[in-house]
Coordinates of C-alpha atoms and ligand atoms in Angstrom, one line a residue:
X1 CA 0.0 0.0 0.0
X2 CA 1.3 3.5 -0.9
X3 CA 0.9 5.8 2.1
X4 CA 3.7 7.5 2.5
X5 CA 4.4 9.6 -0.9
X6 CA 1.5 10.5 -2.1
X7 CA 0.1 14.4 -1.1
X8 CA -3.1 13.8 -3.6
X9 CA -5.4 11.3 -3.6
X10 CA -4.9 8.3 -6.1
X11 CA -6.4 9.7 -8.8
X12 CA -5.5 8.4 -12.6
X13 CA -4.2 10.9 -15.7
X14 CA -8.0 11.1 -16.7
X15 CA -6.6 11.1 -20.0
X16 CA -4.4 8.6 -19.9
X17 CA -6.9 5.9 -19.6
X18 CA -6.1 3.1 -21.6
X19 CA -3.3 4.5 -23.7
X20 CA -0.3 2.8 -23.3
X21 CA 2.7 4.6 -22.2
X22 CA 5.8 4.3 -25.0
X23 CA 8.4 6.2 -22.0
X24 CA 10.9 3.3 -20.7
X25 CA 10.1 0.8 -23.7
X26 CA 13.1 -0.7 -24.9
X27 CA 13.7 -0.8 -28.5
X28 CA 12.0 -4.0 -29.3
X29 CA 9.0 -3.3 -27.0
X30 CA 8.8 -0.2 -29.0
X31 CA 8.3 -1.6 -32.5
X32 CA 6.5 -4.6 -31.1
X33 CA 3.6 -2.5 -29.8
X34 CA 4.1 0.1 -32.6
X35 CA 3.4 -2.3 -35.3
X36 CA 0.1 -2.8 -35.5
X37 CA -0.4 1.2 -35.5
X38 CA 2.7 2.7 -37.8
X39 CA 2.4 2.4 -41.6
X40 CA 6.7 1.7 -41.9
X41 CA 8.8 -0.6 -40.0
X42 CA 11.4 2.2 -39.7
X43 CA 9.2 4.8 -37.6
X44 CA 9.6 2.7 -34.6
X45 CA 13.5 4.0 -34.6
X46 CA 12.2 7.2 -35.6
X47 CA 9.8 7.7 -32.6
X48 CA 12.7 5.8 -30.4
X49 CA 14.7 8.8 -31.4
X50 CA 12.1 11.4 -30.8
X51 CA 11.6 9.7 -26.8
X52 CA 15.0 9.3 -25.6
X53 CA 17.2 11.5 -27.7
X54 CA 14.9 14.4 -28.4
X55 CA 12.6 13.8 -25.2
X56 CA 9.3 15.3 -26.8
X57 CA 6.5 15.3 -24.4
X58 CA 3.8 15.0 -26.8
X59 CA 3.4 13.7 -30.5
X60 CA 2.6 16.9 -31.8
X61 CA 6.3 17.3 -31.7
X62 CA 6.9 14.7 -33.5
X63 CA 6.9 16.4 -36.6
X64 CA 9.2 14.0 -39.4
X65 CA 6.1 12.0 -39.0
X66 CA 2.9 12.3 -40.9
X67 CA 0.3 14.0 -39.4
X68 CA -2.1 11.2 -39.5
X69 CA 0.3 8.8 -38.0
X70 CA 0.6 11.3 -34.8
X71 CA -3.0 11.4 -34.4
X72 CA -3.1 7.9 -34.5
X73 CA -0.2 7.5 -31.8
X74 CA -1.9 10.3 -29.5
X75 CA -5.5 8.2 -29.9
X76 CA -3.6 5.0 -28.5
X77 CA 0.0 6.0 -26.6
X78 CA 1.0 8.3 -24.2
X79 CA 4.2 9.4 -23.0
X80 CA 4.4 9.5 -19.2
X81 CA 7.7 12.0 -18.4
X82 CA 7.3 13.4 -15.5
X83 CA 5.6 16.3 -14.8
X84 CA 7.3 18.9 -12.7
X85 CA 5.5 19.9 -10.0
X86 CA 8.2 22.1 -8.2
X87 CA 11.8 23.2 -9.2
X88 CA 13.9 24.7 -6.3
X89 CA 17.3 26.0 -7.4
X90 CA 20.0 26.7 -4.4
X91 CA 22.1 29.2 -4.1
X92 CA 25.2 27.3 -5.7
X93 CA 23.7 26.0 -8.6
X94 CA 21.9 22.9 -7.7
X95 CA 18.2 22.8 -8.4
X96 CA 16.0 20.1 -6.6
X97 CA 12.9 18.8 -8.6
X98 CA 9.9 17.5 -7.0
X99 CA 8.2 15.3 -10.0
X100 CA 4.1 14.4 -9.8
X101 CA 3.7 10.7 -11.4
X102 CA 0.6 9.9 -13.0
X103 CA -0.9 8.0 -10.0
X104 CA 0.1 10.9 -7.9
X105 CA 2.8 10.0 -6.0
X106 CA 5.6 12.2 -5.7
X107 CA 9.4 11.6 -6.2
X108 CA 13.0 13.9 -5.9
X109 CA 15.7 14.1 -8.3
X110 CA 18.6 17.1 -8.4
X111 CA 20.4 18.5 -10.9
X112 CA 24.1 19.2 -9.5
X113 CA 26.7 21.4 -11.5
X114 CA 29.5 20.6 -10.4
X115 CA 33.1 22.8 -12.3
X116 CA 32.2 22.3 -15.8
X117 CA 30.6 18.5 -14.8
X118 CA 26.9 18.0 -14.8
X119 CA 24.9 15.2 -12.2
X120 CA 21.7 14.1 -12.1
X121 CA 21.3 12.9 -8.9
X122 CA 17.5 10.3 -9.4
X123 CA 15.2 7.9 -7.9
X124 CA 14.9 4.3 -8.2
X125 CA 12.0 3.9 -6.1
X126 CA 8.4 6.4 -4.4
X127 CA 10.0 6.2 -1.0
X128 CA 12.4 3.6 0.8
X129 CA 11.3 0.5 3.2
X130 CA 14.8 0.0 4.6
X131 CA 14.6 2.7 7.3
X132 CA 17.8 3.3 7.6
X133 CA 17.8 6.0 11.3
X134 CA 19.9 8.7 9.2
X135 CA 18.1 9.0 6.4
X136 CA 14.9 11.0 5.5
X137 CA 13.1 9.2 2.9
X138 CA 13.4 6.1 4.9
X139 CA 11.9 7.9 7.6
X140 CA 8.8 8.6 5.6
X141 CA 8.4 4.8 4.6
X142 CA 8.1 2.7 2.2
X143 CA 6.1 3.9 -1.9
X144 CA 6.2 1.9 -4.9
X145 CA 8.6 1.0 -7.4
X146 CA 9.3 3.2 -10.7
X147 CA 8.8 2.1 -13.5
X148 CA 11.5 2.1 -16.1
X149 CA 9.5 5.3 -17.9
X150 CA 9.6 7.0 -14.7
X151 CA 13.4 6.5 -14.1
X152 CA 14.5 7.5 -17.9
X153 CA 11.7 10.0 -17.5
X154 CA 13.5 11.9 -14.6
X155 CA 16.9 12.6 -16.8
X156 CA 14.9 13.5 -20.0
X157 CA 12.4 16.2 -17.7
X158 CA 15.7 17.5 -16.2
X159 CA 17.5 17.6 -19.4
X160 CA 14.7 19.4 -21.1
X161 CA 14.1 21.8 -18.4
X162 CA 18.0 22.8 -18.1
X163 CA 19.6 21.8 -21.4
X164 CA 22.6 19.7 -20.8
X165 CA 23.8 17.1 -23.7
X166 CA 23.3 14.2 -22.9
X167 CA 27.0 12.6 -23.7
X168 CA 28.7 14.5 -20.7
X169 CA 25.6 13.6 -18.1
X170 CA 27.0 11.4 -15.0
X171 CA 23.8 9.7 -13.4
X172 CA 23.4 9.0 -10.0
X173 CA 21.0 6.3 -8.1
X174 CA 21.5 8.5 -5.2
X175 CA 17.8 9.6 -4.6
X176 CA 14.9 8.3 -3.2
X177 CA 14.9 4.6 -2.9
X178 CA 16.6 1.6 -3.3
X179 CA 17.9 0.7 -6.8
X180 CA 18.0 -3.3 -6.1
X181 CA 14.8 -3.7 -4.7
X182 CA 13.5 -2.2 -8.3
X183 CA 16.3 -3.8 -9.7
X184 CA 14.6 -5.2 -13.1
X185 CA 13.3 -1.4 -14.1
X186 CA 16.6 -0.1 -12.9
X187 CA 17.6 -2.5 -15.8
X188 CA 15.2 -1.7 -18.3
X189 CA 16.4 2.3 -17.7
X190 CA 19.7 1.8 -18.0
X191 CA 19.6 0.0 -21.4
X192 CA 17.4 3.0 -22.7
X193 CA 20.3 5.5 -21.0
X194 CA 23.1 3.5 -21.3
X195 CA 22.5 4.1 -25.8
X196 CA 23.6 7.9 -24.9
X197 CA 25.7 8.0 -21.7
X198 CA 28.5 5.6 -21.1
X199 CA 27.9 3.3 -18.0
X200 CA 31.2 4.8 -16.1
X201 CA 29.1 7.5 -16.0
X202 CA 26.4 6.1 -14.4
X203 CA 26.6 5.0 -11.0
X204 CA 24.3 2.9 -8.7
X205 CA 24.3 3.1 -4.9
X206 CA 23.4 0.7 -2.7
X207 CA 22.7 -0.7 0.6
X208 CA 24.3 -4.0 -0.5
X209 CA 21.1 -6.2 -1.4
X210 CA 23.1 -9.6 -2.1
X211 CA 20.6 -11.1 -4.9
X212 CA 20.8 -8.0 -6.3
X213 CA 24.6 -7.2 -6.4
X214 CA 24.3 -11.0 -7.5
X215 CA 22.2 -10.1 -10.4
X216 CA 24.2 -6.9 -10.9
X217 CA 27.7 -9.5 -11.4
X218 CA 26.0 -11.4 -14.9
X219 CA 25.7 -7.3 -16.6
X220 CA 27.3 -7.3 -19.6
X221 CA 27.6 -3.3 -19.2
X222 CA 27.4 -3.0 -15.4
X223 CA 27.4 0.7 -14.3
X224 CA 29.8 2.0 -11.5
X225 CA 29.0 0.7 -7.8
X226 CA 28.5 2.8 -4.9
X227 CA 27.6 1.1 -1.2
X228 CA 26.6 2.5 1.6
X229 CA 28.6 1.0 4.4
X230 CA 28.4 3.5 7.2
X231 CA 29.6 1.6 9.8
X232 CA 33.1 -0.1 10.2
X233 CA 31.2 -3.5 12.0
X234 CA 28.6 -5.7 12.2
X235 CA 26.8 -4.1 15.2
X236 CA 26.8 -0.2 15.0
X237 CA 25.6 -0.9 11.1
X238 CA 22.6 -3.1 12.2
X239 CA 21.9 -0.4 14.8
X240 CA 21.4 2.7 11.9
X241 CA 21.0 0.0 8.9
X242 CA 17.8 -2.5 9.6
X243 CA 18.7 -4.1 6.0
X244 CA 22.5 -5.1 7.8
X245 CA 20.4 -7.8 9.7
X246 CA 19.0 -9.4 6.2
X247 CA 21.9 -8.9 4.6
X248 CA 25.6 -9.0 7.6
X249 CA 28.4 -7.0 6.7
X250 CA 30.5 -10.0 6.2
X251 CA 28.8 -11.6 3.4
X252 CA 28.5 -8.0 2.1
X253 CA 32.1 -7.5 2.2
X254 CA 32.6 -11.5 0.7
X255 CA 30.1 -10.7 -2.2
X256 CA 31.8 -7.5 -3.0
X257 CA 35.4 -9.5 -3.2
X258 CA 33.4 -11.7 -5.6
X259 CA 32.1 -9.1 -7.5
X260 CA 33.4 -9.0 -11.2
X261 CA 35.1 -5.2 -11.2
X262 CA 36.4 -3.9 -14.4
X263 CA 39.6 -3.1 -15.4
X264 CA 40.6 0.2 -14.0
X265 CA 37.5 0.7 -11.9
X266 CA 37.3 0.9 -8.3
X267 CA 34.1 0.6 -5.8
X268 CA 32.9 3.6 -3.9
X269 CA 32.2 2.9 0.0
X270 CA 29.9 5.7 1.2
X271 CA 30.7 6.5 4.5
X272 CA 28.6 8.8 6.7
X273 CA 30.2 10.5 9.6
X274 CA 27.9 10.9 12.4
X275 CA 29.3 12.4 15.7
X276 CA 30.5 10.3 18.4
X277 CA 29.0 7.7 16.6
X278 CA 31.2 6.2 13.8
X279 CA 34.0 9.1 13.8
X280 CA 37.0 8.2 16.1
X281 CA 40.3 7.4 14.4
X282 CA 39.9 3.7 15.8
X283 CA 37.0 3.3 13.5
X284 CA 39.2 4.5 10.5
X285 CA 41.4 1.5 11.1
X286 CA 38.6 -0.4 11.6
X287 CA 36.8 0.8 8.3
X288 CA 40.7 0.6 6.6
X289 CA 40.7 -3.0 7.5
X290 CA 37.5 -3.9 6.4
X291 CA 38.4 -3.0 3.2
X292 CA 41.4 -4.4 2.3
X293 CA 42.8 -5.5 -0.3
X294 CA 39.9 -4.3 -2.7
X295 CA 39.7 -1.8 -5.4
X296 CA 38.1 1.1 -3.7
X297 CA 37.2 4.5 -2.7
X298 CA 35.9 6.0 0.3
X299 CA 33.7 8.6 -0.2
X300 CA 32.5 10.6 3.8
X301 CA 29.7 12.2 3.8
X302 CA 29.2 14.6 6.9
X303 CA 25.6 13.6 7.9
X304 CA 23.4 16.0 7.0
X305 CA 21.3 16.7 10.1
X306 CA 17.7 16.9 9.7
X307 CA 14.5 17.3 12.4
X308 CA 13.1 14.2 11.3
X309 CA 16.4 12.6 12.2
X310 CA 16.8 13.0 16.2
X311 CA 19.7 15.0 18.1
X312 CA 22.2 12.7 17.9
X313 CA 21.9 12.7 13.8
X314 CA 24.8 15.3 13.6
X315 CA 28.2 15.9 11.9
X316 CA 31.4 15.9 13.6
X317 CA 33.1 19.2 13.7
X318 CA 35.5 19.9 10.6
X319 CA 39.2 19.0 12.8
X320 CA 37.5 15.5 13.5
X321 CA 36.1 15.2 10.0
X322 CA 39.8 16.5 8.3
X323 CA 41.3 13.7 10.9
X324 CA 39.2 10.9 9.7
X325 CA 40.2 11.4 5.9
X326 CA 43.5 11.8 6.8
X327 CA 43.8 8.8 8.9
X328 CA 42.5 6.7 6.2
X329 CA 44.9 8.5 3.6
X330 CA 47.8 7.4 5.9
X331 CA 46.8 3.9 5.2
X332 CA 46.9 4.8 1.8
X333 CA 43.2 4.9 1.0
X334 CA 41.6 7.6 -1.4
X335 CA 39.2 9.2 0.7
X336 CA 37.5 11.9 -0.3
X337 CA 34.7 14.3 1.8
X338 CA 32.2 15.0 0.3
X339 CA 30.8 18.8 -0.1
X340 CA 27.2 19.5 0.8
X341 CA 25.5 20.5 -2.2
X342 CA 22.0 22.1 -2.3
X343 CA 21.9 22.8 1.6
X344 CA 19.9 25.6 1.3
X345 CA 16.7 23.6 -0.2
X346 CA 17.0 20.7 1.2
X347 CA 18.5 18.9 -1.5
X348 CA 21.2 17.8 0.1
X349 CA 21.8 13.6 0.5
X350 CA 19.3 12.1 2.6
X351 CA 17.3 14.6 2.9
X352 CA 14.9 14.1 -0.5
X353 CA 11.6 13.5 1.3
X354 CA 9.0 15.0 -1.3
X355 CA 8.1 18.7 -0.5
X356 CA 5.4 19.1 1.9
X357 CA 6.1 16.7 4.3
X358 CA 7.7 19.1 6.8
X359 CA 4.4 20.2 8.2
X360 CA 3.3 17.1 9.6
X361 CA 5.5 17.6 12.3
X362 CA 8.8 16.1 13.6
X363 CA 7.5 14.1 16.4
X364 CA 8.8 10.4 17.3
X365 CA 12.5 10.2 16.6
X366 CA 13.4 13.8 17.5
X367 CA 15.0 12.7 21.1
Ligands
LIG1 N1 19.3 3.1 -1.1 C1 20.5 3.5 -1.8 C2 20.3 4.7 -2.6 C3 20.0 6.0 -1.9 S1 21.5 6.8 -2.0 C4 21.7 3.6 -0.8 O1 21.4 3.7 0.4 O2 22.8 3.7 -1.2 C5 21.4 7.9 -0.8 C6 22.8 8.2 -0.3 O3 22.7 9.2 0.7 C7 23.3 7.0 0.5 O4 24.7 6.9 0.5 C8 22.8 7.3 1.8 O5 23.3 6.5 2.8 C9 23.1 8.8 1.9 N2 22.3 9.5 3.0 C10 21.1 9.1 3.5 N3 20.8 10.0 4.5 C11 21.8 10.9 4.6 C12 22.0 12.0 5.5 N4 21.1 12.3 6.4 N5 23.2 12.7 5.3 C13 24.1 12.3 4.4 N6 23.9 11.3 3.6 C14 22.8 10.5 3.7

């Protein structure tokens, strides 16, 4: 049941009923449910072009085909991008968009500029069910999968609303959800995005869902690997991470020595740093041990505190942060910090909830 992201009541695109959405078909699909309608086999790469290269929200804008042909497509299709239902731009360039689905619920992707580099920072799923205590969309529960419309959807509504090529896009699973529990539209997504952005530049983050990473291993064109670690053991993770008591740390860390890693490609290990919780130097080692002898990065990310998130939820100050990385550095780690982006609307990691939700109040885990 969806209870958690949607502001509206479930109310279907009245015009959408019974038209099949073409958003998030993959080339084959496309012509295989085109056929019947288009009178040459070659407007299905036409109209393939027009979706995901041109992203045209309607078939009006289709115009290298003939006009009977679009009235045709509009009496039977529809494409579902996402309509924006909010844009916030922060003061350093990032701009947070709140996207209205068709059934109504509501999901968060960003837009992050970053020196002459462009992010899309998305969402694989209407919400999270993992819960994890730091993070905000967990806190709001579980939604719905996307579907693999409503994942392409996102990077074609950004693009169009802020103009980036497509070839120098990175792509992010960094936003609401978890990308390998909606791991077959994930998929389906990334062989539509994957045609016009290289999968080094697309990375997927994730708890560490072992069937998943499992599935992940058999890609032919895997995308870059980001995990959420967070904890250097078995029992501070469960305590933040409910998913660490489906899925322990060490078979985590046994899958990812499995894992099939390309050549010249490291893993990313996201590692939030939460005060007196997961920050003392001992916990470096600890995290430095853990991780040895893989291919890796270690990415900190100074929690972003939130009212949802309790007073404990904090960053340590910036000496103990600067000590951490170093610490790790000495044992000849990469470890980077990462800057918070966005701050200033709430776009910052962790913290995409769906605008709106602040007003129901920050009772229960503010303590
Ligand atoms: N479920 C996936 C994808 C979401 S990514 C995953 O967990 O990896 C979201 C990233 O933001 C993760 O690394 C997550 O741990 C991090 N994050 C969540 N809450 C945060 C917070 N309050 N401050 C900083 N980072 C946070």
């Amino acid at each position: 049941m969806i209870t958690t992201t949607t502001e509206t009541p479930l109310t279907a695109e009245p015009q959408a009923a019974g038209r099949t959405d073409l958003l998030g078909l993959s080339r084959e699909r496309l012509a295989a449910v085109l056929a019947p309608v288009a009178d040459r086999p070659f407007r299905a790469r036409q109209i393939y072009q027009a979706l995901y290269e041109r992203g045209v929200r309607d078939f009006t804008e289709m115009t290298d085909l003939p006009q009977a042909l679009r009235q045709r497509l509009a009496e039977r299709f529809r494409i579902g991008l996402p309509e924006i239902a909010q844009r916030q731009p922060a003061a350093d360039g990032t701009c947070k968009y709140l996207f209205r689905l068709a059934d109504g619920a509501s999901i968060e992707a960003v837009d992050i500029p970053d020196r002459g580099r462009r992010t899309f920072c998305i969402s694989s799923q209407a919400g999270c069910a993992l819960a994890c205590s730091f993070c905000v969309t967990g806190y709001w529960g579980a939604g719905r999968n996307l579907t693999a419309g409503e994942i392409v959807g996102q990077v074609l509504a950004i693009r169009a609303d802020r103009g980036p090529p497509m070839a120098g896009l990175n792509v992010v699973f960094m936003g609401m959800g978890e990308p390998l529990l909606n791991l077959e539209d994930v998929k389906a997504a990334l062989d539509i995005l994957t045609e016009g952005i290289s999968p080094q530049r697309i990375t997927i983050s994730t708890v560490g869902i072992l069937p998943g990473l499992a599935e992940m291993a058999r890609w032919e064109r895997r995308p870059n690997l980001a995990i959420s670690l967070h904890a250097p053991d078995e029992e501070r993770r469960g305590e933040i991470m409910p998913v660490n008591r489906t899925y322990p740390l060490a078979e985590l860390m046994a899958a990812l020595r499995r894992y099939p890693l390309e050549k010249g490609r490291k893993l990313t290990f996201e590692y939030i740093l939460i005060r007196d919780f997961n920050d003392r130097s001992e916990d470096a080692d600890r995290l430095a041990r853990l991780l040895s002898g893989l291919r890796a990065k270690i990415n900190l990310i100074p929690i972003n505190p939130d009212p949802v998130l309790g007073r404990r939820m904090v960053p340590p100050d910036e000496a103990r942060i600067e000590a951490f990385k170093e610490r790790l550095r000495q044992r000849g780690w990469i470890a980077t910090v990462r800057r918070r982006r966005g701050d200033d609307v709430s776009a910052a990691c962790g913290q995409l909830r769906a605008f709106g939700r602040e007003a129901r109040g920050f009772r229960g885990k503010t303590g």
